[in-house]
PDB file of C-alpha atoms in Angstrom:
ATOM      1  CA  ASN A   1     -48.299  27.551  -8.079  1.00  0.00           C
ATOM      2  CA  ALA A   2     -49.080  24.378  -6.109  1.00  0.00           C
ATOM      3  CA  GLY A   3     -45.544  23.135  -5.267  1.00  0.00           C
ATOM      4  CA  VAL A   4     -45.914  19.931  -3.220  1.00  0.00           C
ATOM      5  CA  THR A   5     -49.453  18.667  -2.638  1.00  0.00           C
ATOM      6  CA  GLN A   6     -50.308  16.012  -0.061  1.00  0.00           C
ATOM      7  CA  THR A   7     -53.590  14.184   0.378  1.00  0.00           C
ATOM      8  CA  PRO A   8     -55.393  13.603   2.626  1.00  0.00           C
ATOM      9  CA  LYS A   9     -54.795  16.366   5.203  1.00  0.00           C
ATOM     10  CA  PHE A  10     -56.230  14.322   8.075  1.00  0.00           C
ATOM     11  CA  GLN A  11     -56.878  10.618   8.563  1.00  0.00           C
ATOM     12  CA  VAL A  12     -57.981   8.385  11.417  1.00  0.00           C
ATOM     13  CA  LEU A  13     -57.326   4.657  11.115  1.00  0.00           C
ATOM     14  CA  LYS A  14     -57.971   1.681  13.315  1.00  0.00           C
ATOM     15  CA  THR A  15     -55.115  -0.654  14.170  1.00  0.00           C
ATOM     16  CA  GLY A  16     -54.565  -3.078  11.308  1.00  0.00           C
ATOM     17  CA  GLN A  17     -56.141  -0.942   8.601  1.00  0.00           C
ATOM     18  CA  SER A  18     -54.161   0.079   5.536  1.00  0.00           C
ATOM     19  CA  MET A  19     -53.942   3.343   3.672  1.00  0.00           C
ATOM     20  CA  THR A  20     -51.873   5.216   1.112  1.00  0.00           C
ATOM     21  CA  LEU A  21     -50.673   8.794   1.528  1.00  0.00           C
ATOM     22  CA  GLN A  22     -50.392  10.607  -1.770  1.00  0.00           C
ATOM     23  CA  CYS A  23     -47.822  13.234  -2.749  1.00  0.00           C
ATOM     24  CA  ALA A  24     -47.370  15.121  -6.011  1.00  0.00           C
ATOM     25  CA  GLN A  25     -44.991  17.916  -7.015  1.00  0.00           C
ATOM     26  CA  ASP A  26     -45.176  20.166 -10.031  1.00  0.00           C
ATOM     27  CA  MET A  27     -41.642  21.626  -9.900  1.00  0.00           C
ATOM     28  CA  ASN A  28     -40.002  18.961 -12.106  1.00  0.00           C
ATOM     29  CA  HIS A  29     -37.849  17.866  -9.165  1.00  0.00           C
ATOM     30  CA  ASN A  30     -35.928  14.622  -9.392  1.00  0.00           C
ATOM     31  CA  SER A  31     -35.771  13.699  -5.696  1.00  0.00           C
ATOM     32  CA  MET A  32     -38.668  13.090  -3.339  1.00  0.00           C
ATOM     33  CA  TYR A  33     -38.797  12.248   0.377  1.00  0.00           C
ATOM     34  CA  TRP A  34     -41.199  11.064   3.050  1.00  0.00           C
ATOM     35  CA  TYR A  35     -40.661  12.217   6.648  1.00  0.00           C
ATOM     36  CA  ARG A  36     -42.573  11.738   9.859  1.00  0.00           C
ATOM     37  CA  GLN A  37     -42.624  14.382  12.575  1.00  0.00           C
ATOM     38  CA  ASP A  38     -43.136  13.539  16.227  1.00  0.00           C
ATOM     39  CA  PRO A  39     -42.815  15.892  19.217  1.00  0.00           C
ATOM     40  CA  GLY A  40     -39.209  16.364  20.297  1.00  0.00           C
ATOM     41  CA  MET A  41     -37.899  14.240  17.411  1.00  0.00           C
ATOM     42  CA  GLY A  42     -37.700  16.739  14.592  1.00  0.00           C
ATOM     43  CA  LEU A  43     -38.243  15.162  11.182  1.00  0.00           C
ATOM     44  CA  ARG A  44     -37.172  11.581  10.573  1.00  0.00           C
ATOM     45  CA  LEU A  45     -36.683  10.203   7.080  1.00  0.00           C
ATOM     46  CA  ILE A  46     -38.831   7.190   6.208  1.00  0.00           C
ATOM     47  CA  TYR A  47     -38.037   6.614   2.533  1.00  0.00           C
ATOM     48  CA  TYR A  48     -36.664   8.644  -0.309  1.00  0.00           C
ATOM     49  CA  SER A  49     -36.415   8.479  -4.082  1.00  0.00           C
ATOM     50  CA  ALA A  50     -33.315  10.065  -5.576  1.00  0.00           C
ATOM     51  CA  SER A  51     -34.768   9.813  -9.068  1.00  0.00           C
ATOM     52  CA  GLU A  52     -37.703   8.324 -10.932  1.00  0.00           C
ATOM     53  CA  GLY A  53     -37.593   4.537 -10.701  1.00  0.00           C
ATOM     54  CA  THR A  54     -35.469   4.345  -7.542  1.00  0.00           C
ATOM     55  CA  THR A  55     -36.408   4.194  -3.865  1.00  0.00           C
ATOM     56  CA  ASP A  56     -34.302   3.713  -0.728  1.00  0.00           C
ATOM     57  CA  LYS A  57     -34.872   3.301   2.990  1.00  0.00           C
ATOM     58  CA  GLY A  58     -34.266   6.128   5.401  1.00  0.00           C
ATOM     59  CA  GLU A  59     -33.931   6.109   9.202  1.00  0.00           C
ATOM     60  CA  VAL A  60     -37.335   4.634  10.095  1.00  0.00           C
ATOM     61  CA  PRO A  61     -38.681   2.502   7.191  1.00  0.00           C
ATOM     62  CA  ASN A  62     -40.273  -0.371   9.151  1.00  0.00           C
ATOM     63  CA  GLY A  63     -44.011  -0.662   8.588  1.00  0.00           C
ATOM     64  CA  TYR A  64     -43.999   1.452   5.429  1.00  0.00           C
ATOM     65  CA  ASN A  65     -43.698   0.953   1.683  1.00  0.00           C
ATOM     66  CA  VAL A  66     -43.329   3.516  -1.081  1.00  0.00           C
ATOM     67  CA  SER A  67     -43.939   3.824  -4.797  1.00  0.00           C
ATOM     68  CA  ARG A  68     -42.412   6.383  -7.138  1.00  0.00           C
ATOM     69  CA  LEU A  69     -45.234   6.240  -9.654  1.00  0.00           C
ATOM     70  CA  ASN A  70     -43.634   8.748 -12.042  1.00  0.00           C
ATOM     71  CA  LYS A  71     -41.483  11.857 -11.735  1.00  0.00           C
ATOM     72  CA  ARG A  72     -44.317  13.828 -10.120  1.00  0.00           C
ATOM     73  CA  GLU A  73     -45.778  11.350  -7.655  1.00  0.00           C
ATOM     74  CA  PHE A  74     -44.395   9.524  -4.619  1.00  0.00           C
ATOM     75  CA  SER A  75     -46.808   7.583  -2.399  1.00  0.00           C
ATOM     76  CA  LEU A  76     -46.376   6.135   1.096  1.00  0.00           C
ATOM     77  CA  ARG A  77     -48.323   3.045   2.119  1.00  0.00           C
ATOM     78  CA  LEU A  78     -49.074   1.701   5.573  1.00  0.00           C
ATOM     79  CA  GLU A  79     -50.045  -1.956   5.120  1.00  0.00           C
ATOM     80  CA  SER A  80     -51.188  -2.611   8.696  1.00  0.00           C
ATOM     81  CA  ALA A  81     -51.358   0.559  10.747  1.00  0.00           C
ATOM     82  CA  ALA A  82     -50.157   0.572  14.353  1.00  0.00           C
ATOM     83  CA  PRO A  83     -50.651   3.220  17.094  1.00  0.00           C
ATOM     84  CA  SER A  84     -46.879   3.917  16.920  1.00  0.00           C
ATOM     85  CA  GLN A  85     -47.466   5.274  13.413  1.00  0.00           C
ATOM     86  CA  THR A  86     -49.599   8.111  14.742  1.00  0.00           C
ATOM     87  CA  SER A  87     -47.691  11.127  13.480  1.00  0.00           C
ATOM     88  CA  VAL A  88     -47.615  13.990  11.022  1.00  0.00           C
ATOM     89  CA  TYR A  89     -46.261  12.884   7.657  1.00  0.00           C
ATOM     90  CA  PHE A  90     -44.501  15.277   5.315  1.00  0.00           C
ATOM     91  CA  CYS A  91     -43.587  14.808   1.698  1.00  0.00           C
ATOM     92  CA  ALA A  92     -40.755  16.890   0.249  1.00  0.00           C
ATOM     93  CA  SER A  93     -38.925  17.284  -3.043  1.00  0.00           C
ATOM     94  CA  ARG A  94     -35.565  18.639  -4.196  1.00  0.00           C
ATOM     95  CA  ILE A  95     -34.375  19.461  -7.641  1.00  0.00           C
ATOM     96  CA  GLU A  96     -31.437  17.022  -7.424  1.00  0.00           C
ATOM     97  CA  SER A  97     -30.203  14.955  -4.494  1.00  0.00           C
ATOM     98  CA  GLY A  98     -26.570  15.388  -5.547  1.00  0.00           C
ATOM     99  CA  LEU A  99     -26.772  19.180  -5.253  1.00  0.00           C
ATOM    100  CA  TYR A 100     -26.059  19.427  -1.541  1.00  0.00           C
ATOM    101  CA  ASN A 101     -27.237  23.009  -1.166  1.00  0.00           C
ATOM    102  CA  SER A 102     -30.553  22.695  -2.990  1.00  0.00           C
ATOM    103  CA  PRO A 103     -33.474  23.171  -0.608  1.00  0.00           C
ATOM    104  CA  LEU A 104     -36.229  20.775   0.274  1.00  0.00           C
ATOM    105  CA  HIS A 105     -39.740  21.926  -0.624  1.00  0.00           C
ATOM    106  CA  PHE A 106     -42.403  20.543   1.676  1.00  0.00           C
ATOM    107  CA  GLY A 107     -46.101  19.872   1.487  1.00  0.00           C
ATOM    108  CA  ASN A 108     -48.384  20.860   4.362  1.00  0.00           C
ATOM    109  CA  GLY A 109     -48.495  17.405   5.882  1.00  0.00           C
ATOM    110  CA  THR A 110     -50.945  14.598   6.612  1.00  0.00           C
ATOM    111  CA  ARG A 111     -52.019  14.224  10.223  1.00  0.00           C
ATOM    112  CA  LEU A 112     -52.569  10.537  10.898  1.00  0.00           C
ATOM    113  CA  THR A 113     -54.052   9.058  14.051  1.00  0.00           C
ATOM    114  CA  VAL A 114     -54.128   5.293  14.580  1.00  0.00           C
ATOM    115  CA  THR A 115     -56.435   4.095  17.357  1.00  0.00           C
TER     116      THR A 115
ATOM    117  CA  THR B   6     -29.805   8.541  18.218  1.00  0.00           C
ATOM    118  CA  GLN B   7     -30.187  11.711  16.179  1.00  0.00           C
ATOM    119  CA  LEU B   8     -27.423  12.761  13.831  1.00  0.00           C
ATOM    120  CA  LEU B   9     -28.137  16.430  14.559  1.00  0.00           C
ATOM    121  CA  GLU B  10     -28.915  17.652  18.072  1.00  0.00           C
ATOM    122  CA  GLN B  11     -30.441  21.035  18.691  1.00  0.00           C
ATOM    123  CA  SER B  12     -30.575  23.075  21.869  1.00  0.00           C
ATOM    124  CA  PRO B  13     -32.545  24.339  23.536  1.00  0.00           C
ATOM    125  CA  GLN B  14     -35.619  22.274  22.698  1.00  0.00           C
ATOM    126  CA  PHE B  15     -37.974  25.029  23.897  1.00  0.00           C
ATOM    127  CA  LEU B  16     -37.418  28.760  24.244  1.00  0.00           C
ATOM    128  CA  SER B  17     -39.890  31.367  25.465  1.00  0.00           C
ATOM    129  CA  ILE B  18     -38.707  34.975  25.477  1.00  0.00           C
ATOM    130  CA  GLN B  19     -40.046  38.508  25.584  1.00  0.00           C
ATOM    131  CA  GLU B  20     -40.226  40.642  22.474  1.00  0.00           C
ATOM    132  CA  GLY B  21     -36.978  42.554  21.977  1.00  0.00           C
ATOM    133  CA  GLU B  22     -34.701  39.954  23.566  1.00  0.00           C
ATOM    134  CA  ASN B  23     -31.852  38.209  21.766  1.00  0.00           C
ATOM    135  CA  LEU B  24     -31.483  34.431  21.497  1.00  0.00           C
ATOM    136  CA  THR B  25     -29.215  31.755  20.065  1.00  0.00           C
ATOM    137  CA  VAL B  26     -30.153  28.268  18.902  1.00  0.00           C
ATOM    138  CA  TYR B  27     -27.494  25.603  18.473  1.00  0.00           C
ATOM    139  CA  CYS B  28     -27.213  22.645  16.116  1.00  0.00           C
ATOM    140  CA  ASN B  29     -24.494  20.089  16.869  1.00  0.00           C
ATOM    141  CA  SER B  30     -23.263  16.851  15.369  1.00  0.00           C
ATOM    142  CA  SER B  31     -20.332  14.487  15.700  1.00  0.00           C
ATOM    143  CA  SER B  32     -20.345  14.169  11.894  1.00  0.00           C
ATOM    144  CA  VAL B  33     -18.964  16.531   9.278  1.00  0.00           C
ATOM    145  CA  PHE B  34     -21.487  17.973   6.838  1.00  0.00           C
ATOM    146  CA  SER B  35     -20.835  19.440   3.399  1.00  0.00           C
ATOM    147  CA  SER B  36     -23.502  22.020   4.180  1.00  0.00           C
ATOM    148  CA  LEU B  37     -26.206  22.760   6.707  1.00  0.00           C
ATOM    149  CA  GLN B  38     -29.582  24.321   6.190  1.00  0.00           C
ATOM    150  CA  TRP B  39     -31.937  26.071   8.585  1.00  0.00           C
ATOM    151  CA  TYR B  40     -35.686  25.820   8.192  1.00  0.00           C
ATOM    152  CA  ARG B  41     -38.589  27.483   9.983  1.00  0.00           C
ATOM    153  CA  GLN B  42     -41.924  25.766  10.438  1.00  0.00           C
ATOM    154  CA  GLU B  43     -45.222  27.337  11.451  1.00  0.00           C
ATOM    155  CA  PRO B  44     -48.150  25.345  12.871  1.00  0.00           C
ATOM    156  CA  GLY B  45     -50.044  23.361  10.248  1.00  0.00           C
ATOM    157  CA  GLU B  46     -47.438  23.922   7.555  1.00  0.00           C
ATOM    158  CA  GLY B  47     -44.300  22.290   6.236  1.00  0.00           C
ATOM    159  CA  PRO B  48     -40.819  23.677   6.967  1.00  0.00           C
ATOM    160  CA  VAL B  49     -39.544  26.501   4.782  1.00  0.00           C
ATOM    161  CA  LEU B  50     -35.879  27.109   4.028  1.00  0.00           C
ATOM    162  CA  LEU B  51     -34.247  30.126   5.700  1.00  0.00           C
ATOM    163  CA  VAL B  52     -30.619  29.722   4.684  1.00  0.00           C
ATOM    164  CA  THR B  53     -27.901  27.321   3.528  1.00  0.00           C
ATOM    165  CA  VAL B  54     -24.350  27.548   4.909  1.00  0.00           C
ATOM    166  CA  VAL B  55     -21.634  25.818   2.953  1.00  0.00           C
ATOM    167  CA  THR B  56     -18.151  26.935   4.020  1.00  0.00           C
ATOM    168  CA  GLY B  57     -16.641  26.258   7.461  1.00  0.00           C
ATOM    169  CA  GLY B  58     -16.639  29.500   9.458  1.00  0.00           C
ATOM    170  CA  GLU B  59     -19.231  31.070   7.168  1.00  0.00           C
ATOM    171  CA  VAL B  60     -21.549  33.714   8.610  1.00  0.00           C
ATOM    172  CA  LYS B  61     -24.757  34.678   6.823  1.00  0.00           C
ATOM    173  CA  LYS B  62     -27.191  37.409   7.827  1.00  0.00           C
ATOM    174  CA  LEU B  63     -30.868  37.529   6.988  1.00  0.00           C
ATOM    175  CA  LYS B  64     -32.230  40.764   8.471  1.00  0.00           C
ATOM    176  CA  ARG B  65     -32.224  40.126  12.244  1.00  0.00           C
ATOM    177  CA  LEU B  66     -31.126  36.490  11.881  1.00  0.00           C
ATOM    178  CA  THR B  67     -27.433  35.545  11.844  1.00  0.00           C
ATOM    179  CA  PHE B  68     -26.361  32.027  10.885  1.00  0.00           C
ATOM    180  CA  GLN B  69     -22.918  30.598  11.489  1.00  0.00           C
ATOM    181  CA  PHE B  70     -21.339  27.348  10.277  1.00  0.00           C
ATOM    182  CA  GLY B  71     -18.624  25.958  12.530  1.00  0.00           C
ATOM    183  CA  ASP B  72     -15.047  25.841  11.307  1.00  0.00           C
ATOM    184  CA  ALA B  73     -15.058  22.032  11.403  1.00  0.00           C
ATOM    185  CA  ARG B  74     -18.484  21.894   9.679  1.00  0.00           C
ATOM    186  CA  LYS B  75     -19.959  19.867  12.548  1.00  0.00           C
ATOM    187  CA  ASP B  76     -22.097  22.565  14.104  1.00  0.00           C
ATOM    188  CA  SER B  77     -24.111  25.665  13.355  1.00  0.00           C
ATOM    189  CA  SER B  78     -25.900  28.402  15.256  1.00  0.00           C
ATOM    190  CA  LEU B  79     -28.790  30.750  14.640  1.00  0.00           C
ATOM    191  CA  HIS B  80     -28.826  34.073  16.476  1.00  0.00           C
ATOM    192  CA  ILE B  81     -31.913  36.296  16.457  1.00  0.00           C
ATOM    193  CA  THR B  82     -31.540  39.929  17.472  1.00  0.00           C
ATOM    194  CA  ALA B  83     -34.479  41.815  18.969  1.00  0.00           C
ATOM    195  CA  ALA B  84     -36.946  38.959  18.572  1.00  0.00           C
ATOM    196  CA  GLN B  85     -40.470  39.758  17.417  1.00  0.00           C
ATOM    197  CA  PRO B  86     -43.726  37.772  17.787  1.00  0.00           C
ATOM    198  CA  GLY B  87     -43.523  36.978  14.082  1.00  0.00           C
ATOM    199  CA  ASP B  88     -40.358  34.951  14.792  1.00  0.00           C
ATOM    200  CA  THR B  89     -42.435  32.411  16.720  1.00  0.00           C
ATOM    201  CA  GLY B  90     -42.126  28.941  15.217  1.00  0.00           C
ATOM    202  CA  LEU B  91     -40.148  25.723  15.104  1.00  0.00           C
ATOM    203  CA  TYR B  92     -36.565  26.102  13.886  1.00  0.00           C
ATOM    204  CA  LEU B  93     -34.901  23.062  12.356  1.00  0.00           C
ATOM    205  CA  CYS B  94     -31.370  22.497  11.154  1.00  0.00           C
ATOM    206  CA  ALA B  95     -30.768  19.924   8.443  1.00  0.00           C
ATOM    207  CA  GLY B  96     -27.845  18.417   6.582  1.00  0.00           C
ATOM    208  CA  PRO B  97     -27.217  16.009   3.706  1.00  0.00           C
ATOM    209  CA  THR B  98     -25.485  12.652   3.993  1.00  0.00           C
ATOM    210  CA  GLY B  99     -25.226  11.010   0.603  1.00  0.00           C
ATOM    211  CA  ASN B 100     -28.709  11.048  -0.902  1.00  0.00           C
ATOM    212  CA  GLN B 101     -30.347  11.375   2.518  1.00  0.00           C
ATOM    213  CA  PHE B 102     -31.245  14.575   4.307  1.00  0.00           C
ATOM    214  CA  TYR B 103     -31.235  14.537   8.120  1.00  0.00           C
ATOM    215  CA  PHE B 104     -33.024  16.973  10.381  1.00  0.00           C
ATOM    216  CA  GLY B 105     -32.240  18.134  13.871  1.00  0.00           C
ATOM    217  CA  THR B 106     -34.535  17.660  16.848  1.00  0.00           C
ATOM    218  CA  GLY B 107     -35.928  21.192  16.515  1.00  0.00           C
ATOM    219  CA  THR B 108     -36.185  24.300  18.705  1.00  0.00           C
ATOM    220  CA  SER B 109     -39.650  25.639  19.436  1.00  0.00           C
ATOM    221  CA  LEU B 110     -39.479  29.418  19.890  1.00  0.00           C
ATOM    222  CA  THR B 111     -42.240  31.533  21.387  1.00  0.00           C
ATOM    223  CA  VAL B 112     -41.840  35.305  21.423  1.00  0.00           C
ATOM    224  CA  ILE B 113     -44.215  36.987  23.854  1.00  0.00           C
ATOM    225  CA  PRO B 114     -45.423  40.500  22.939  1.00  0.00           C
TER     226      PRO B 114
END
């Protein structure tokens, strides 16, 4: 009964370091999303994947890359971390992006600090 | 600029009081969803409203979708400490899903 699993839960990076945030879902959902959450900003979409094999930019894609490895997994990579990328990152999935009333299911987030 | 604006940003009330949270946009949405988020966790869906003018009730929570489908409200009656959390509205645009700025609610016992 895992749902959406994100790893790691916490991470501290130095400016310029790289890292990959992992996300996996076991609900057979087609669509997956990466959001960042900053105080007073709600959730902002970084990248999404409407289906396996496709990825698209969201509102704030600069400084990030993604890979939809298979239907279950969607990773987010920071190639050269910057302090402005300090945030809480959430992965989410939906059964089908075209079904406008299907809910997003979220993981518990990765708290990233860049010093 | 955010596609969905919520107000107020922060709300601190006494147990038993009523409150309303607003979600506004200049864009029309096919539907809007409301989520609640507790510290250290991801948001969890409360409700989806689809039809303009629709009103949905979930125990002490009442959700309304504006007639023009550009705005929504969440009304909580007789708030309890367990209602404390971050409330987020969200709506789809194409394949993307936008969230509001959030309302942080604290209910004091």
